[in-house]
Tab-separated table of C-alpha atoms and ligand atoms in Angstrom:
chain	number	residue	atom	x	y	z
A	1	UNK	CA	-0.025	0.013	0.451
A	2	UNK	CA	0.980	3.755	0.145
A	3	UNK	CA	3.208	2.853	2.868
A	4	UNK	CA	6.102	1.952	0.491
A	5	UNK	CA	6.578	5.143	-0.649
A	6	UNK	CA	9.407	7.304	0.836
A	7	UNK	CA	9.743	10.908	2.059
A	8	UNK	CA	8.694	13.250	-0.799
A	9	UNK	CA	8.725	10.509	-3.099
A	10	UNK	CA	12.137	9.895	-3.310
A	11	UNK	CA	13.678	7.228	-5.114
A	12	UNK	CA	16.308	4.810	-4.529
A	13	UNK	CA	18.566	7.667	-6.418
A	14	UNK	CA	17.309	10.117	-5.111
A	15	UNK	CA	15.462	11.051	-8.260
A	16	UNK	CA	12.022	11.493	-7.812
A	17	UNK	CA	9.116	8.953	-7.816
A	18	UNK	CA	9.029	8.124	-11.536
A	19	UNK	CA	5.259	6.639	-13.084
A	20	UNK	CA	4.473	5.074	-16.082
A	21	UNK	CA	1.101	4.882	-17.353
A	22	UNK	CA	1.175	1.786	-20.584
A	23	UNK	CA	-1.773	2.553	-22.298
A	24	UNK	CA	-3.182	0.890	-25.441
A	25	UNK	CA	-0.305	-2.027	-26.115
A	26	UNK	CA	1.974	-1.339	-23.449
A	27	UNK	CA	-0.234	-4.041	-20.979
A	28	UNK	CA	3.619	-4.447	-19.788
A	29	UNK	CA	6.317	-3.658	-17.551
A	30	UNK	CA	9.079	-5.837	-19.539
A	31	UNK	CA	11.633	-3.381	-18.653
A	32	UNK	CA	11.528	-3.248	-15.222
A	33	UNK	CA	13.465	-5.640	-12.484
A	34	UNK	CA	12.655	-7.511	-9.109
A	35	UNK	CA	8.725	-6.615	-9.827
A	36	UNK	CA	5.690	-6.778	-7.518
A	37	UNK	CA	2.563	-6.981	-8.012
A	38	UNK	CA	0.237	-3.478	-5.281
A	39	UNK	CA	-3.166	-2.999	-5.232
A	40	UNK	CA	-3.861	0.068	-3.988
A	41	UNK	CA	-7.798	1.250	-1.758
A	42	UNK	CA	-8.592	4.793	-3.111
A	43	UNK	CA	-11.392	6.682	-1.788
A	44	UNK	CA	-13.076	5.649	-5.818
A	45	UNK	CA	-12.074	2.889	-5.919
A	46	UNK	CA	-9.170	0.109	-6.040
A	47	UNK	CA	-6.312	0.555	-8.187
A	48	UNK	CA	-3.468	-2.512	-9.946
A	49	UNK	CA	0.364	-1.846	-9.882
A	50	UNK	CA	3.162	-3.691	-11.167
A	51	UNK	CA	6.235	-2.161	-9.083
A	52	UNK	CA	9.708	-2.325	-10.105
A	53	UNK	CA	13.017	-1.361	-10.824
A	54	UNK	CA	15.052	0.526	-13.931
A	55	UNK	CA	18.819	1.036	-12.690
A	56	UNK	CA	18.491	0.850	-9.425
A	57	UNK	CA	15.842	3.382	-9.944
A	58	UNK	CA	12.350	2.577	-8.957
A	59	UNK	CA	8.976	2.700	-10.789
A	60	UNK	CA	5.333	2.056	-10.725
A	61	UNK	CA	3.603	1.223	-14.463
A	62	UNK	CA	0.266	1.411	-13.916
A	63	UNK	CA	-1.767	-0.825	-16.963
A	64	UNK	CA	-4.602	1.852	-18.376
A	65	UNK	CA	-6.700	-0.672	-19.754
A	66	UNK	CA	-6.268	-2.455	-17.059
A	67	UNK	CA	-4.288	-5.553	-17.455
A	68	UNK	CA	-5.651	-7.187	-20.632
A	69	UNK	CA	-6.840	-4.647	-22.171
A	70	UNK	CA	-10.513	-4.954	-20.350
A	71	UNK	CA	-11.699	-1.555	-19.460
A	72	UNK	CA	-12.936	1.129	-22.491
A	73	UNK	CA	-11.975	4.442	-22.103
A	74	UNK	CA	-15.356	5.533	-21.556
A	75	UNK	CA	-14.986	3.365	-17.990
A	76	UNK	CA	-11.906	3.952	-17.055
A	77	UNK	CA	-11.435	4.688	-12.961
A	78	UNK	CA	-9.246	7.673	-13.731
A	79	UNK	CA	-9.562	9.300	-10.419
A	80	UNK	CA	-8.427	5.755	-8.283
A	81	UNK	CA	-5.620	5.137	-10.934
A	82	UNK	CA	-4.440	8.656	-11.333
A	83	UNK	CA	-5.549	9.344	-6.618
A	84	UNK	CA	-2.975	5.018	-6.103
A	85	UNK	CA	0.249	7.250	-7.391
A	86	UNK	CA	-0.489	10.288	-5.771
A	87	UNK	CA	-0.032	7.610	-3.016
A	88	UNK	CA	2.541	5.499	-4.017
A	89	UNK	CA	4.771	8.497	-3.435
A	90	UNK	CA	4.921	9.054	-7.317
A	91	UNK	CA	6.009	12.387	-8.708
A	92	UNK	CA	7.235	12.025	-11.812
A	93	UNK	CA	4.582	10.300	-14.542
A	94	UNK	CA	5.247	9.423	-18.444
A	95	UNK	CA	1.647	7.622	-19.699
A	96	UNK	CA	1.696	6.285	-23.343
A	97	UNK	CA	-1.328	7.086	-25.656
A	98	UNK	CA	-2.386	5.636	-28.754
A	99	UNK	CA	-3.631	8.274	-31.600
A	100	UNK	CA	-5.133	9.548	-34.896
A	101	UNK	CA	-3.854	11.685	-36.420
A	102	UNK	CA	-5.348	14.951	-38.421
A	103	UNK	CA	-2.060	15.636	-40.103
A	104	UNK	CA	-0.984	14.681	-42.899
A	105	UNK	CA	3.397	15.342	-41.887
A	106	UNK	CA	2.329	13.198	-38.325
A	107	UNK	CA	2.154	9.721	-39.683
A	108	UNK	CA	2.210	6.650	-38.286
A	109	UNK	CA	4.723	5.677	-36.155
A	110	UNK	CA	5.240	9.309	-35.213
A	111	UNK	CA	5.670	10.722	-31.149
A	112	UNK	CA	3.983	13.666	-30.998
A	113	UNK	CA	4.881	14.819	-26.772
A	114	UNK	CA	1.153	16.193	-26.556
A	115	UNK	CA	0.986	19.970	-24.963
A	116	UNK	CA	-2.375	20.829	-24.990
A	117	UNK	CA	-5.971	19.354	-24.860
A	118	UNK	CA	-9.709	20.008	-26.744
A	119	UNK	CA	-12.010	18.043	-24.651
A	120	UNK	CA	-14.999	16.709	-26.095
A	121	UNK	CA	-15.696	13.994	-23.241
A	122	UNK	CA	-19.198	13.591	-21.641
A	123	UNK	CA	-19.940	11.246	-19.283
A	124	UNK	CA	-16.462	11.351	-16.949
A	125	UNK	CA	-15.879	12.579	-13.770
A	126	UNK	CA	-13.342	15.023	-14.210
A	127	UNK	CA	-11.861	16.468	-10.791
A	128	UNK	CA	-11.062	14.930	-7.334
A	129	UNK	CA	-12.812	18.090	-5.857
A	130	UNK	CA	-16.342	17.526	-6.279
A	131	UNK	CA	-17.218	21.015	-3.354
A	132	UNK	CA	-18.845	20.357	0.058
A	133	UNK	CA	-14.998	19.392	2.614
A	134	UNK	CA	-13.000	18.900	-0.654
A	135	UNK	CA	-13.979	22.655	-1.346
A	136	UNK	CA	-14.055	24.712	-5.075
A	137	UNK	CA	-11.188	24.746	-7.011
A	138	UNK	CA	-10.950	25.482	-10.411
A	139	UNK	CA	-6.997	24.154	-11.637
A	140	UNK	CA	-4.810	25.855	-13.944
A	141	UNK	CA	-4.215	24.207	-17.196
A	142	UNK	CA	-1.780	27.335	-18.632
A	143	UNK	CA	0.444	24.060	-19.636
A	144	UNK	CA	-1.543	20.479	-18.675
A	145	UNK	CA	1.591	18.724	-19.932
A	146	UNK	CA	4.924	18.345	-17.934
A	147	UNK	CA	6.904	20.167	-20.219
A	148	UNK	CA	10.232	19.292	-18.029
A	149	UNK	CA	9.516	15.200	-18.766
A	150	UNK	CA	8.661	16.457	-22.670
A	151	UNK	CA	12.017	17.718	-23.851
A	152	UNK	CA	14.237	15.485	-21.783
A	153	UNK	CA	11.881	13.103	-23.864
A	154	UNK	CA	12.610	15.150	-26.879
A	155	UNK	CA	16.368	14.902	-26.116
A	156	UNK	CA	16.139	11.213	-25.836
A	157	UNK	CA	13.739	11.213	-28.878
A	158	UNK	CA	17.084	13.586	-31.058
A	159	UNK	CA	19.621	10.941	-29.778
A	160	UNK	CA	17.780	8.304	-30.972
A	161	UNK	CA	17.049	9.200	-34.483
A	162	UNK	CA	13.308	8.559	-34.025
A	163	UNK	CA	10.418	10.694	-35.447
A	164	UNK	CA	9.255	12.288	-32.296
A	165	UNK	CA	7.648	16.680	-32.656
A	166	UNK	CA	7.474	18.519	-29.593
A	167	UNK	CA	3.693	20.052	-28.973
A	168	UNK	CA	0.346	18.439	-30.768
A	169	UNK	CA	-2.932	19.520	-29.680
A	170	UNK	CA	-5.079	16.499	-28.094
A	171	UNK	CA	-8.326	16.320	-29.163
A	172	UNK	CA	-10.033	13.891	-26.745
A	173	UNK	CA	-14.116	12.281	-27.939
A	174	UNK	CA	-15.756	9.877	-25.432
A	175	UNK	CA	-15.452	6.820	-27.640
A	176	UNK	CA	-15.301	4.486	-27.287
A	177	UNK	CA	-16.256	4.411	-31.483
A	178	UNK	CA	-14.783	6.241	-33.307
A	179	UNK	CA	-15.176	9.612	-35.013
A	180	UNK	CA	-17.160	10.343	-37.749
A	181	UNK	CA	-15.188	11.991	-40.717
A	182	UNK	CA	-17.494	15.108	-40.202
A	183	UNK	CA	-16.131	15.052	-36.439
A	184	UNK	CA	-12.667	15.140	-37.758
A	185	UNK	CA	-12.324	17.604	-40.180
A	186	UNK	CA	-14.252	20.804	-36.995
A	187	UNK	CA	-11.617	19.240	-35.310
A	188	UNK	CA	-8.883	20.224	-38.114
A	189	UNK	CA	-10.755	22.929	-38.411
A	190	UNK	CA	-10.245	23.710	-33.918
A	191	UNK	CA	-6.411	23.247	-33.788
A	192	UNK	CA	-6.606	19.779	-32.802
A	193	UNK	CA	-3.901	17.592	-34.147
A	194	UNK	CA	-4.930	14.529	-32.511
A	195	UNK	CA	-7.671	12.191	-31.546
A	196	UNK	CA	-7.600	9.863	-28.799
A	197	UNK	CA	-10.642	8.616	-25.930
A	198	UNK	CA	-7.675	9.103	-22.642
A	199	UNK	CA	-5.392	12.181	-22.038
A	200	UNK	CA	-8.729	13.636	-20.324
A	201	UNK	CA	-9.169	13.444	-17.725
A	202	UNK	CA	-6.002	12.120	-16.884
A	203	UNK	CA	-4.185	14.740	-17.613
A	204	UNK	CA	-6.368	16.852	-15.284
A	205	UNK	CA	-6.046	14.727	-12.247
A	206	UNK	CA	-3.079	13.673	-12.600
A	207	UNK	CA	-2.445	18.066	-12.111
A	208	UNK	CA	-4.778	18.519	-9.288
A	209	UNK	CA	-2.414	16.240	-7.433
A	210	UNK	CA	0.539	17.863	-8.485
A	211	UNK	CA	1.730	14.975	-10.451
A	212	UNK	CA	4.864	16.583	-13.680
A	213	UNK	CA	2.975	15.183	-16.372
A	214	UNK	CA	3.468	13.550	-20.109
A	215	UNK	CA	2.337	11.864	-22.754
A	216	UNK	CA	4.058	10.634	-25.872
A	217	UNK	CA	1.096	9.604	-28.018
A	218	UNK	CA	2.371	8.326	-31.214
A	219	UNK	CA	-0.221	8.043	-34.158
A	220	UNK	CA	-0.609	4.651	-35.001
A	221	UNK	CA	-3.483	5.678	-38.196
A	222	UNK	CA	-5.189	9.195	-39.761
A	223	UNK	CA	-7.927	9.855	-38.251
A	224	UNK	CA	-11.444	8.071	-39.722
A	225	UNK	CA	-12.127	10.272	-43.639
A	226	UNK	CA	-8.374	10.067	-44.247
A	227	UNK	CA	-7.027	7.244	-45.521
A	228	UNK	CA	-9.971	6.865	-47.397
A	229	UNK	CA	-10.825	2.961	-45.117
A	230	UNK	CA	-12.389	2.342	-42.828
A	231	UNK	CA	-10.654	2.540	-38.834
A	232	UNK	CA	-9.636	-0.787	-37.221
A	233	UNK	CA	-8.796	-1.024	-33.455
A	234	UNK	CA	-6.921	-4.796	-35.123
A	235	UNK	CA	-4.784	-1.439	-37.033
A	236	UNK	CA	-3.630	0.071	-33.996
A	237	UNK	CA	-2.235	-2.677	-32.288
A	238	UNK	CA	-1.035	-3.604	-34.809
A	239	UNK	CA	1.270	-0.022	-35.236
A	240	UNK	CA	1.601	-0.338	-31.624
A	241	UNK	CA	3.100	-3.304	-31.897
A	242	UNK	CA	5.460	-2.177	-34.470
A	243	UNK	CA	6.572	0.000	-33.077
A	244	UNK	CA	6.086	-0.801	-29.211
A	245	UNK	CA	9.946	-1.178	-29.557
A	246	UNK	CA	10.863	2.942	-30.137
A	247	UNK	CA	8.310	3.715	-27.651
A	248	UNK	CA	9.803	2.367	-25.111
A	249	UNK	CA	13.727	3.088	-25.833
A	250	UNK	CA	11.809	6.553	-25.782
A	251	UNK	CA	11.252	6.176	-22.557
A	252	UNK	CA	13.989	4.626	-20.982
A	253	UNK	CA	16.502	6.619	-23.547
A	254	UNK	CA	14.732	9.549	-21.221
A	255	UNK	CA	14.935	8.496	-17.664
A	256	UNK	CA	17.969	10.108	-15.308
A	257	UNK	CA	20.790	8.105	-15.564
B	1	HPA	N1	-9.513	7.846	-33.371
B	1	HPA	C1	-9.582	7.724	-30.916
B	1	HPA	N2	-8.443	7.075	-30.762
B	1	HPA	C2	-7.477	6.363	-31.283
B	1	HPA	C3	-7.668	7.148	-32.524
B	1	HPA	C4	-8.647	7.874	-33.282
B	1	HPA	O1	-7.911	6.981	-34.597
B	1	HPA	N3	-6.460	6.270	-32.927
B	1	HPA	C5	-6.643	5.770	-31.781
B	1	HPA	N4	-6.885	6.115	-30.759
């Protein structure tokens, strides 16, 4: 439980405790050693994480959709997940996300370090602060995604020669259906670059919890209507599988050494 967290979230090597939230296609903390599973009981429900070490650094891994991808985007218990990470003393989070691209230049396999979002979710509890005892809180989201972690990931991308763009607008839809081509045209006109189903409220809750949170989005497909053929979840999984090794290399290269 939370007792495993050291005061101040300091890892064994003195760096801030870090978590990876694995999105679609990223279910396994393969890279970690001495992995143990922990279930954290939160006021919002349980969240199960795996905790292991990488180069002596303790890393918490959370599979956003559950270990076997059984939880769809609109059913994810975002509050329990973020609360659990904070309770474990996590200070920094790198989240992965499979996304559709609204830009020809952002082809499948491209990585984008998201810097803004447009929220088109409809039915999600997106705050820890519901009035009453918790009070009324309006969190600032001028810079929702951690600039320091983004900078590290950008450098890592450069070092590895991977296609990484630092900055991009993530349009979050409710899902679980994909979008209509008309919606995609609308999102493109509104300034969206990518479309996915999970960054909101995850990033918002992370900010409320005081975490430094960044998302590395991987383009798995051109958005609906752009490729002239229907979208499938299989296609998303295929591209994730083909580029998953690069995603892992990118994240590992960005971790403190
Ligand atoms: N739309 C929404 N979410 C997604 C997509 C998409 O095209 N690809 C991967 N996640």
